[in-house]
Coordinates of C-alpha atoms in Angstrom, one line a residue:
X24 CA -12.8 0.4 -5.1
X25 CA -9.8 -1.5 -3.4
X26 CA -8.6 -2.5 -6.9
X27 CA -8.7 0.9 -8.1
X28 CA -7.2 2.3 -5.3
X29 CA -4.2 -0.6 -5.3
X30 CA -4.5 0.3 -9.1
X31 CA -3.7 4.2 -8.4
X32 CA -1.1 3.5 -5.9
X33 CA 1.3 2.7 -8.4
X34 CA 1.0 6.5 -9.8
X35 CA 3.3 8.7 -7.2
X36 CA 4.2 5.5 -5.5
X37 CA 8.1 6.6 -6.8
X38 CA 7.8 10.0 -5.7
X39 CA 11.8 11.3 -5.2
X40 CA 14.0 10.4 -1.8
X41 CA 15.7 13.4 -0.5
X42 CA 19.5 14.8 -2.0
X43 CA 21.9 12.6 0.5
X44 CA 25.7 13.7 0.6
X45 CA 27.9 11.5 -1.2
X46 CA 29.7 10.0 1.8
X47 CA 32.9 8.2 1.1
X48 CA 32.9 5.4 -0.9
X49 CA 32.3 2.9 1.0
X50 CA 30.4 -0.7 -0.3
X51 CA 27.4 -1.9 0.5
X52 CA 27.6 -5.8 1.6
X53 CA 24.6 -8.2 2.3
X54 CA 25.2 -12.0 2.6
X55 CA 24.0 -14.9 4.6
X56 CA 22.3 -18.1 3.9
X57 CA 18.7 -19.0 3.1
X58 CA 17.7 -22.7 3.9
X59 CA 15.5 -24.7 1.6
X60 CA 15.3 -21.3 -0.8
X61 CA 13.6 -23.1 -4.0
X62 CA 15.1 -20.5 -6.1
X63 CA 18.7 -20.0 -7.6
X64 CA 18.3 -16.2 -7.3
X65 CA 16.4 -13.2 -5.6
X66 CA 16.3 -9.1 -6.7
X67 CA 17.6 -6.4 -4.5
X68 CA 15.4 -3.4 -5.5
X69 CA 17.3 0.3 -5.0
X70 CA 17.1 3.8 -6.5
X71 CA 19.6 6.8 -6.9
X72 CA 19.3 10.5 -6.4
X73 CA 17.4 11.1 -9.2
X74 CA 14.9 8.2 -8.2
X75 CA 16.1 5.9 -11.1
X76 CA 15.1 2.4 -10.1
X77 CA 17.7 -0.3 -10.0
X78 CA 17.3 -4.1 -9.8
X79 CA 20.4 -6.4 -8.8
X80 CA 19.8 -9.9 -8.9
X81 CA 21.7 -11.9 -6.1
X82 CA 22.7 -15.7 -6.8
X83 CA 22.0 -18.1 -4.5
X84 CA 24.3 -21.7 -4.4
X85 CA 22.6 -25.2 -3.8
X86 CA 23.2 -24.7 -0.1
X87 CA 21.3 -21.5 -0.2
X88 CA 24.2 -19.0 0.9
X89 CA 24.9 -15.9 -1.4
X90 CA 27.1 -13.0 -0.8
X91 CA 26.2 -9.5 -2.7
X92 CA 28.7 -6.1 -2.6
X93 CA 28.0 -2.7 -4.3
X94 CA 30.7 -0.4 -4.5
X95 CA 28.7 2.2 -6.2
X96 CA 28.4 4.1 -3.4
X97 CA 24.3 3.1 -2.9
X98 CA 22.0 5.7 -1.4
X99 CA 21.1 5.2 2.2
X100 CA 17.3 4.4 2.0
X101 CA 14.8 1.5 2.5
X102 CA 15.0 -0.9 -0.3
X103 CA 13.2 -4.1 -1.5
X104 CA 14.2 -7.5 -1.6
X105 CA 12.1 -9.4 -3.9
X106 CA 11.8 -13.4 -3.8
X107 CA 10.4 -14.0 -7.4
X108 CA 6.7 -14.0 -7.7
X109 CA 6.6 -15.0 -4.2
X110 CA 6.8 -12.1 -2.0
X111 CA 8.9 -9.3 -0.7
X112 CA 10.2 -7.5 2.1
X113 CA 11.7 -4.3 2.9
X114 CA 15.2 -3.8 4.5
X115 CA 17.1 -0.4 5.4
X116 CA 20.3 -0.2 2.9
X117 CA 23.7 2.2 3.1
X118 CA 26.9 2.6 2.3
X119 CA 29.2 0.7 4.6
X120 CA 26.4 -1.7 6.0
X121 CA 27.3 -5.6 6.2
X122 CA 23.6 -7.2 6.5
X123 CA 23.8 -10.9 7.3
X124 CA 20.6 -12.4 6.2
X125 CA 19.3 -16.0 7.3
X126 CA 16.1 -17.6 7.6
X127 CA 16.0 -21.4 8.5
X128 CA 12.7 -23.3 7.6
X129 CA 11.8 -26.4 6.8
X130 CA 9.7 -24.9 3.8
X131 CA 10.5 -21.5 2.2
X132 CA 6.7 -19.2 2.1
X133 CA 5.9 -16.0 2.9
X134 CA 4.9 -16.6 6.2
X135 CA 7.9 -19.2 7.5
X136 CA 10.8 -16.6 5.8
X137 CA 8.9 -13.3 7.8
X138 CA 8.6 -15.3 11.1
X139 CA 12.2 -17.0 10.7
X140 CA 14.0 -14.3 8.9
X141 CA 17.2 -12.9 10.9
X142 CA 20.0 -10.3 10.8
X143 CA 22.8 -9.4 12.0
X144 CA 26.0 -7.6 11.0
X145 CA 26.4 -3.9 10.8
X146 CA 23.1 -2.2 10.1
X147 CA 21.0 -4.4 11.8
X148 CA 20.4 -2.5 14.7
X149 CA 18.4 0.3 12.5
X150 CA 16.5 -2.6 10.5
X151 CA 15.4 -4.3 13.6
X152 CA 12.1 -2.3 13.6
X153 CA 11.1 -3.5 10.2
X154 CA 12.1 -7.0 11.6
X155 CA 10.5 -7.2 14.8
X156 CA 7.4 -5.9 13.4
X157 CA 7.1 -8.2 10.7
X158 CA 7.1 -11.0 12.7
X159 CA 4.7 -9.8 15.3
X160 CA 2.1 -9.0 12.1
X161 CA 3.1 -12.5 10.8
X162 CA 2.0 -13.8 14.2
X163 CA -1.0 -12.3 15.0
X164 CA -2.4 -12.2 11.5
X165 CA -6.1 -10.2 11.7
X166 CA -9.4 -12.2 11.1
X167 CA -9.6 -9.3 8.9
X168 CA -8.1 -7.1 6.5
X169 CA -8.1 -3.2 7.7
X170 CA -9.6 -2.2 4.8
X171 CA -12.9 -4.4 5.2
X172 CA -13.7 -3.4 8.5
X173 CA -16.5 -0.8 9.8
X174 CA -15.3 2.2 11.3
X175 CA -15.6 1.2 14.3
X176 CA -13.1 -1.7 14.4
X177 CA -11.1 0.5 11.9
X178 CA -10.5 2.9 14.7
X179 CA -9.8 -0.1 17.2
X180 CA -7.2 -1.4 14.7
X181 CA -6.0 2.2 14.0
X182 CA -4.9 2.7 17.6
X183 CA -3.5 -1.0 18.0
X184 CA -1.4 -0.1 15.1
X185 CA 0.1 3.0 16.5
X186 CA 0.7 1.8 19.8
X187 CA 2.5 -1.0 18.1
X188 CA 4.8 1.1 16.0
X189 CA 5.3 3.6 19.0
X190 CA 6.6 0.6 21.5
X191 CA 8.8 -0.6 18.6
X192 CA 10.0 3.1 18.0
X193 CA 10.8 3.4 21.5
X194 CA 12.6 0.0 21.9
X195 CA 15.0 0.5 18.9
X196 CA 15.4 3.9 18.5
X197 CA 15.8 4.7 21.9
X198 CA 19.6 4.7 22.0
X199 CA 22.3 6.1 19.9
X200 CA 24.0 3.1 17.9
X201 CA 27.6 4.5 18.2
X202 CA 28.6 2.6 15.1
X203 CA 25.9 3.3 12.5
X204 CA 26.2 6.2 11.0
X205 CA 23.1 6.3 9.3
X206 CA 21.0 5.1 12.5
X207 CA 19.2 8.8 13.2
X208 CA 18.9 8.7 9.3
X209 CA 16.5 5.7 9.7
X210 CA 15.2 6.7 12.8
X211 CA 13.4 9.9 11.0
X212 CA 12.4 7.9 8.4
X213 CA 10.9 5.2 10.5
X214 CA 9.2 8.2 12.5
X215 CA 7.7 9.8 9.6
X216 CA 6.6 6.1 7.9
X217 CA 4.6 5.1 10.8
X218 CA 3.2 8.9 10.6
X219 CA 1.9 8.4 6.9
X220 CA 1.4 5.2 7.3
X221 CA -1.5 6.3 9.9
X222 CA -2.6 8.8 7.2
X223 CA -2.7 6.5 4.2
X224 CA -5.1 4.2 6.1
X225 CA -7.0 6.7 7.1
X226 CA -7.4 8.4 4.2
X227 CA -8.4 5.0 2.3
X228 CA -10.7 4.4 4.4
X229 CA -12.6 7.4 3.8
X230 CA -12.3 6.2 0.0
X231 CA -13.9 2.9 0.9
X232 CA -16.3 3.7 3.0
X233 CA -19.5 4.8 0.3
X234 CA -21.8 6.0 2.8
X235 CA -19.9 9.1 3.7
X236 CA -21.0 12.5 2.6
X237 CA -18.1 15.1 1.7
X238 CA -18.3 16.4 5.5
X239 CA -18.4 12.9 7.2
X240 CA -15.0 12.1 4.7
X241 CA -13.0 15.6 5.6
X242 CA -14.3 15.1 9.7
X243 CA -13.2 11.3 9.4
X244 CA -9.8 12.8 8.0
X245 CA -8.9 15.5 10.4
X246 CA -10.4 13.7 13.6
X247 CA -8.2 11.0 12.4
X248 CA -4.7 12.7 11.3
X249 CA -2.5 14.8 13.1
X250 CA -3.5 18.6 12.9
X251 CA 0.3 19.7 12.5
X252 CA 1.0 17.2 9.6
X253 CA -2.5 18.7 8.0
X254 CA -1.2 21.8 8.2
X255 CA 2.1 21.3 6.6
X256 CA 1.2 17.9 3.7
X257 CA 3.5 19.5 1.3
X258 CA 6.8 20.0 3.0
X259 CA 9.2 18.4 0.9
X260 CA 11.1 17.2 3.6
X261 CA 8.6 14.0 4.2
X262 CA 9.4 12.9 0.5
X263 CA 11.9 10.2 2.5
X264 CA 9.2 8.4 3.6
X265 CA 7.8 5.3 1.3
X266 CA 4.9 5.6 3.4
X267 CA 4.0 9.7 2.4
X268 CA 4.7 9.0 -1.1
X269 CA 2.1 6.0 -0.7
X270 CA -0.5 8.1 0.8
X271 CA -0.1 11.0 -1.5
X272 CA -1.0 9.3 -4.4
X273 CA -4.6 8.2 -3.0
X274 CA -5.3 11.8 -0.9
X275 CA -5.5 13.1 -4.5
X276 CA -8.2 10.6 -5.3
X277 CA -9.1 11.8 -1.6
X278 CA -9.5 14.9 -3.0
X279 CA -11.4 14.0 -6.3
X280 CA -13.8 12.3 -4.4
X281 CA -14.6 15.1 -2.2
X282 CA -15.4 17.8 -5.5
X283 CA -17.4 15.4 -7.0
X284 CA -19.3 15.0 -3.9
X285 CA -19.5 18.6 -3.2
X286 CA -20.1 19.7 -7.0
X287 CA -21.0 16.8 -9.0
X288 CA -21.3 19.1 -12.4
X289 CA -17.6 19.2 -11.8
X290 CA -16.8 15.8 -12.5
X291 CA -19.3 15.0 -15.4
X292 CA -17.9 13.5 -18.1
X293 CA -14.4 14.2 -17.6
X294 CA -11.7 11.6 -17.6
X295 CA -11.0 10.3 -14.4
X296 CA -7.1 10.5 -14.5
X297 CA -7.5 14.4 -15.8
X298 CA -9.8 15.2 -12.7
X299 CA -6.8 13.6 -10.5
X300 CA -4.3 15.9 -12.5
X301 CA -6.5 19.1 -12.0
X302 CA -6.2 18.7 -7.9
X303 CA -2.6 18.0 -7.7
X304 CA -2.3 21.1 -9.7
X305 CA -4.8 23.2 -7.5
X306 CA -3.7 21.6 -4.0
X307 CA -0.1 20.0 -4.3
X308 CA 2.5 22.7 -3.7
X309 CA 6.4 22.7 -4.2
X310 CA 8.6 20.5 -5.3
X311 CA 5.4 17.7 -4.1
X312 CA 4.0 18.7 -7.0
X313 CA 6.2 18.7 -9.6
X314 CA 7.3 15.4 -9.2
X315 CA 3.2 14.4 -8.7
X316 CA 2.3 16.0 -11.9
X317 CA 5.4 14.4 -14.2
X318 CA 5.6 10.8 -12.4
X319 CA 1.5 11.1 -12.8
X320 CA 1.6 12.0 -16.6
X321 CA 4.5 9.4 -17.3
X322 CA 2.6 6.7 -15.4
X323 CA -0.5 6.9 -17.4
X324 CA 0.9 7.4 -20.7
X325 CA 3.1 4.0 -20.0
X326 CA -0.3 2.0 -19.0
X327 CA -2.3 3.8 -21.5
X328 CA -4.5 1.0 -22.7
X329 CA -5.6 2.4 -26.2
X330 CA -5.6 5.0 -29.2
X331 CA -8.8 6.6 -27.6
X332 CA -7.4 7.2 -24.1
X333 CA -4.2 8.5 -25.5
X334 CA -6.0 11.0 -27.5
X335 CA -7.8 12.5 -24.7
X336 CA -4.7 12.7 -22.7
X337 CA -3.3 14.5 -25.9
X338 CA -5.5 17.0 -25.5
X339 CA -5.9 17.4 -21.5
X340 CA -2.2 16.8 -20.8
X341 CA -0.3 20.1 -22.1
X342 CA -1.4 22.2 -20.0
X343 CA 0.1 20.4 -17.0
X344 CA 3.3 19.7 -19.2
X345 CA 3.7 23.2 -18.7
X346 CA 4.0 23.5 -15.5
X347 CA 6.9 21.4 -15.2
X348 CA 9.8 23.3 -13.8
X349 CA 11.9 20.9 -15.4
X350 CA 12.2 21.5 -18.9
X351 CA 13.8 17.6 -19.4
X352 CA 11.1 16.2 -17.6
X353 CA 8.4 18.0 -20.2
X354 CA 10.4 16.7 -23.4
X355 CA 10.1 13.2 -21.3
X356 CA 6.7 13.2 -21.7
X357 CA 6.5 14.5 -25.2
X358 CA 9.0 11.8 -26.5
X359 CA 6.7 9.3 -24.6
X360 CA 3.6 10.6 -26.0
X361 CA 5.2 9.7 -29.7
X362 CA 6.3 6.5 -28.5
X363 CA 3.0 5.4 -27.5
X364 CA 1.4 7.2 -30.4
X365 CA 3.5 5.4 -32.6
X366 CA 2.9 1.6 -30.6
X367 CA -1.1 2.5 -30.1
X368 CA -1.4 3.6 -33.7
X369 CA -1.2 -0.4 -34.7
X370 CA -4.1 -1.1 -32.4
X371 CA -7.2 1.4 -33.6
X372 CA -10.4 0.2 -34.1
X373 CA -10.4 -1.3 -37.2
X374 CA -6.8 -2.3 -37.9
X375 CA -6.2 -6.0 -38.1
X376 CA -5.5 -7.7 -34.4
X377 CA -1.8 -7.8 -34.5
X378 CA -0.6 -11.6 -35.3
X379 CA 0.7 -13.5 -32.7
X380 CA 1.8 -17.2 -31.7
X381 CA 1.5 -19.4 -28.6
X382 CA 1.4 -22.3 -26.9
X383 CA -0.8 -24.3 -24.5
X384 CA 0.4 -26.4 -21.5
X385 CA 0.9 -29.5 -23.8
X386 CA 3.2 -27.2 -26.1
X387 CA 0.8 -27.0 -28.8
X388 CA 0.8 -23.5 -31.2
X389 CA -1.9 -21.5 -32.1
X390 CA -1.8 -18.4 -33.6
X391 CA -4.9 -15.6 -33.5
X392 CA -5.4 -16.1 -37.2
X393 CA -6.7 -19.5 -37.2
X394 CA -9.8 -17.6 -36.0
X395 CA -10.4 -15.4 -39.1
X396 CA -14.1 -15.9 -39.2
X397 CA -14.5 -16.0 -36.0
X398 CA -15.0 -13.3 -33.5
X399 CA -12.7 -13.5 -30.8
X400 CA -12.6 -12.6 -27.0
X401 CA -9.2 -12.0 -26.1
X402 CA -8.1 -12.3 -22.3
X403 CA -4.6 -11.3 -21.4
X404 CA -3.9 -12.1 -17.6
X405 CA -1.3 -13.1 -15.5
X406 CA -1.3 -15.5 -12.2
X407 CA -0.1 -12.5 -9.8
X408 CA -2.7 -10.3 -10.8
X409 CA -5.6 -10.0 -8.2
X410 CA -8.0 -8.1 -10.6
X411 CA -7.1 -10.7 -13.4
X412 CA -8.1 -13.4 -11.3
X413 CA -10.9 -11.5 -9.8
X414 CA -12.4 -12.0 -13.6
X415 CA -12.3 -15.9 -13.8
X416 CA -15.3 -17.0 -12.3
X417 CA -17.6 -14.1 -14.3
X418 CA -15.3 -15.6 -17.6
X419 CA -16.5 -18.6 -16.7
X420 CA -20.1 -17.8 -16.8
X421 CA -19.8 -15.7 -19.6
X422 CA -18.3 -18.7 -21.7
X423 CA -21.3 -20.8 -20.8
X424 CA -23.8 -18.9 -22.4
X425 CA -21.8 -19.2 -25.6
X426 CA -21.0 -22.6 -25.0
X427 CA -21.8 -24.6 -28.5
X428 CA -21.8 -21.7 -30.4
X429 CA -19.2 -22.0 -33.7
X430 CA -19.0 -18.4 -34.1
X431 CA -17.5 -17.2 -31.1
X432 CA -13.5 -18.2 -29.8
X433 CA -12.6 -17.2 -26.2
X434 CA -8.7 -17.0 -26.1
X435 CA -6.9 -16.9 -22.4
X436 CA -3.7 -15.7 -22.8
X437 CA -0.9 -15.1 -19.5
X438 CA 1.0 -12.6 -19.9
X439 CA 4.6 -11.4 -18.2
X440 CA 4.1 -14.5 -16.1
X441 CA 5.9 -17.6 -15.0
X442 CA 5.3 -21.3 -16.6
X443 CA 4.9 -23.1 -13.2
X444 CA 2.7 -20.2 -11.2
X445 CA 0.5 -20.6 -14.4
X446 CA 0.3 -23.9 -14.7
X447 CA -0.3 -23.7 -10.7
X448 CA -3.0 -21.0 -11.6
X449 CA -5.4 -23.3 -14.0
X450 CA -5.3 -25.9 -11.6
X451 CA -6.7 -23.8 -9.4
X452 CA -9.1 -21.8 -11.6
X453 CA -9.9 -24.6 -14.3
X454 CA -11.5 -22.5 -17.1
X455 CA -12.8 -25.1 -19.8
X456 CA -11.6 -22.6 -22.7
X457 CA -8.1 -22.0 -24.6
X458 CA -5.2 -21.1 -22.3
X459 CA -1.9 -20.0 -24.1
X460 CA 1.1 -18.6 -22.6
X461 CA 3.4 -15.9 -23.8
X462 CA 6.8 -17.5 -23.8
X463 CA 8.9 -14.7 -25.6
X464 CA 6.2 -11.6 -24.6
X465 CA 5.7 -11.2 -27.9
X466 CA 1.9 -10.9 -27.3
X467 CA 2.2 -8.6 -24.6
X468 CA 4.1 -6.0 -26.7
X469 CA 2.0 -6.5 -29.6
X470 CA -1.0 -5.6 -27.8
X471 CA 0.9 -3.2 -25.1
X472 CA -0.1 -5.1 -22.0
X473 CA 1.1 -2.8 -19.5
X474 CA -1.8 -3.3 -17.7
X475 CA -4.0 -6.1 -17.0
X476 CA -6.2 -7.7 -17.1
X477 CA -6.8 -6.2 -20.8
X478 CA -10.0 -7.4 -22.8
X479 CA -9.7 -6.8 -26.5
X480 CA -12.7 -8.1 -29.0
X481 CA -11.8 -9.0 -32.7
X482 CA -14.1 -9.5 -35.2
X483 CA -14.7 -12.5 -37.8
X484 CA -12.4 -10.2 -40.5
X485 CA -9.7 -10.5 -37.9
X486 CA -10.2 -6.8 -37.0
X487 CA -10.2 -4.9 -33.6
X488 CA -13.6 -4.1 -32.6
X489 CA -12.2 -2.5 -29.1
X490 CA -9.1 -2.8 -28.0
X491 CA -10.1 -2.1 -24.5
X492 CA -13.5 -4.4 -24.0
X493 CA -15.8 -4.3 -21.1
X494 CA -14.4 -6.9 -18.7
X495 CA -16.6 -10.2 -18.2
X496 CA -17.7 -8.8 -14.7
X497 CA -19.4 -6.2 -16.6
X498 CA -22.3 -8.6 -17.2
X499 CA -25.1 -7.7 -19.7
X500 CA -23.1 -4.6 -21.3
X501 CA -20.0 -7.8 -22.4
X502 CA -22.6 -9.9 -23.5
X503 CA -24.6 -7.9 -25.6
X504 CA -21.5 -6.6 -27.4
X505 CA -20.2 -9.9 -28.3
X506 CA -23.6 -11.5 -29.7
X507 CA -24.1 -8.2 -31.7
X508 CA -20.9 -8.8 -33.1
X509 CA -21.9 -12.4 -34.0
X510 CA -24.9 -11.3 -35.7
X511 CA -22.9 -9.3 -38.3

């Protein structure tokens, strides 16, 4: 369930900021000096009005100082900075702001950078919050993650939590900074984060937690949540807040959940990702739900995963194309349903595996057709990935029981992923089988990776059997396919 839920955060995760005014133009300045950084670079992750992501990648010199300025008159909001593969960490952004960024550590992690990490310069009064905050969670890291616990330390951790973000509120917001013109511009968007940011726990929670009946989730919800934000989940004027647009995309699996519960007929054997689509359309309101339905559609048309799954959405998806407001967004996702038509049409049951070539950690090539008469297990992970990783150990197993067997090849292959992390990551891991990297991400577009971990199982002609296999965690149901293919 966590996966899935970290899975379906990513669909209204970019739900739109509010229309700002264009104030004058005025750049945007962040600088400073990061002390043993083991990088030459990081990304500074914005969006404009019309949500369009935007990644600038800053430089860094040997002796770790850098100096970024946008003149493009950036969009007050909360951005991302993003140190590689590493980590990342949120900072308030506007036009006019000079953010002086230092940390100073003897090593550069996660952990030092949050509880070192300093600013100053104009701006940093508003970003404080996110700051401070970060380095009293660094500090007083939980024996346990939130989402683990029973309900009754939940609600313990709950309330901790909220008094926590109300003494920080209080302590930097409770003045007017007389030189910030966007401080009361961050200081409703810190108000209404911390207010979702409540709700997205709680309604999570509800997710994880299998024993609840549909009553026992909806009580645990509205005992739980403010009544006045209940009563009001679609005003578009909370779009500004990260936090709302996180919790928004898993109250509609909230929602889901609850139907199937309640009328179990309801949800037999209808995809998963339509049954989500079907409650934004009969709860979501406004402009909420306009921009849930298209960024939903587009999201799981770019990770479709195969020819099958795009033909169901063929058929389920036009009649929530229609009621798009926007008649641009509804030609988006017809263009995008050709595009994927067109890439997914290459990778039908059937067709030959697309050809590919590359290398192991010694440099040595191998390409998928030195296994014509062979079947073939194909794995395509990455380091970062938690659910890919997750598989290892049942892979492992998995292999064993073919171990010695001629007529079976299982093929690892990392995917949008860095040399060193994955070198890191078989240390680690050590899987006894063939582990190839893609070095161009040649293999990744051929077999449309967008999402992983991705199973596909070839058979000895070279031909795809399924280009979305049961994953080795599945146990008996993997197993059985693959030695039913080997008996052909």
């Amino acid at each position: 369930m966590k996966r899935s839920l970290i899975c379906l955060g990513f669909t209204i995760l970019h739900l739109a900021l509010f229309a700002q005014k264009k104030p004058v133009a005025t750049p945007f300045i962040l600088q400073g000096k990061l002390t043993n950084y083991p990088e030459k670079f990081f990304f500074l992750q914005t969006y404009n009005a019309k949500r369009e992501r935007r990644v600038d990648t800053i430089h860094v010199k040997a002796d770790g100082s850098f100096y970024f300025t946008d003149s493009s008159n950036i969009n007050a909001q909360k951005a991302m900075i993003g140190f590689g593969s590493m980590f990342h960490s949120d900072i308030f952004v506007a036009p006019g702001y000079n953010l002086i960024l230092t940390s100073d550590s003897k090593e550069f992690s996660a952990l030092s950078f949050t509880q070192n990490k300093k600013l100053t310069g104009k701006g940093s009064e508003s970003n404080s919050f996110l700051f401070k905050r970060d380095a009293i969670m660094a500090s007083n890291k939980m024996p346990q993650e939130w989402y683990e616990m029973n309900e009754k330390d939940f609600i313990t951790f709950l309330k901790k939590s909220n008094k926590l973000n109300d003494s920080l509120f209080r302590v930097v917001f409770g003045h007017h900074a007389a030189n910030d013109n966007y401080f009361a511009f961050f200081k409703q968007m810190t108000t209404l984060d911390n207010t979702f940011q409540n709700f997205y726990y709680v309604v999570v929670h509800s997710l994880i937690d299998t024993s609840f009946s549909a009553a026992q989730m909806r009580s645990f919800v509205t005992d739980n949540v403010d009544k006045t934000i209940l009563n009001d989940l679609y005003n578009e004027k909370y779009l500004v807040s990260e936090w709302y647009r996180t919790a928004m995309s898993d109250y509609v699996s909230y929602l889901q959940k609850l139907e199937c519960k309640e009328a179990p007929a309801s949800c037999e054997g209808k995809n998963y990702n339509v049954q989500l689509l079907d409650e934004i359309a009969k709860h979501y309101k406004g402009k909420v739900k306009q921009i849930a339905l298209f960024r939903f559609m587009n999201n799981n048309l770019t990770y479709c995963r195969s020819f099958a799954e795009l033909n169901t959405y063929k058929k389920e998806f036009p009649q929530f194309v229609s009621m798009l407001e926007d008649k641009t967004n509804q030609q988006k996702i017809d263009t995008l349903f050709a595009k994927m038509e067109n890439t997914l049409l290459k990778t039908q049951v059937g067709q030959l595996a697309p050809a590919f070539v590359a290398e192991d950690s010694t440099g040595r090539q191998y390409s998928i057709e030195n296994y014509k008469g062979k079947v073939v297990y194909l794995d395509l992970w990455a380091s970062w990935c938690g659910p890919c990783r997750h598989e290892t150990p049942y892979l492992k197993k998995l292999v064993e029981k073919f171990n010695g067997d001629a007529s079976i090849a299982f093929v690892s292959v990392a995917v949008l992923d860095k040399k060193d992390k994955w070198k890191e990551a078989l240390a680690d891991d050590t899987p006894q089988w063939l582990q190839l990297f893609d070095t161009n991400g040649s293999v990744q577009s051929a077999y449309v990776a967008n999402s992983i971990p991705k199973f596909i199982l070839i058979n000895k002609e070279g031909k795809i059997v399924s280009f979305d296999a049961p994953v080795p965690s599945s146990g008996e149901e993997i197993e059985k396919l693959l030695r039913a293919e080997i008996a052909k």
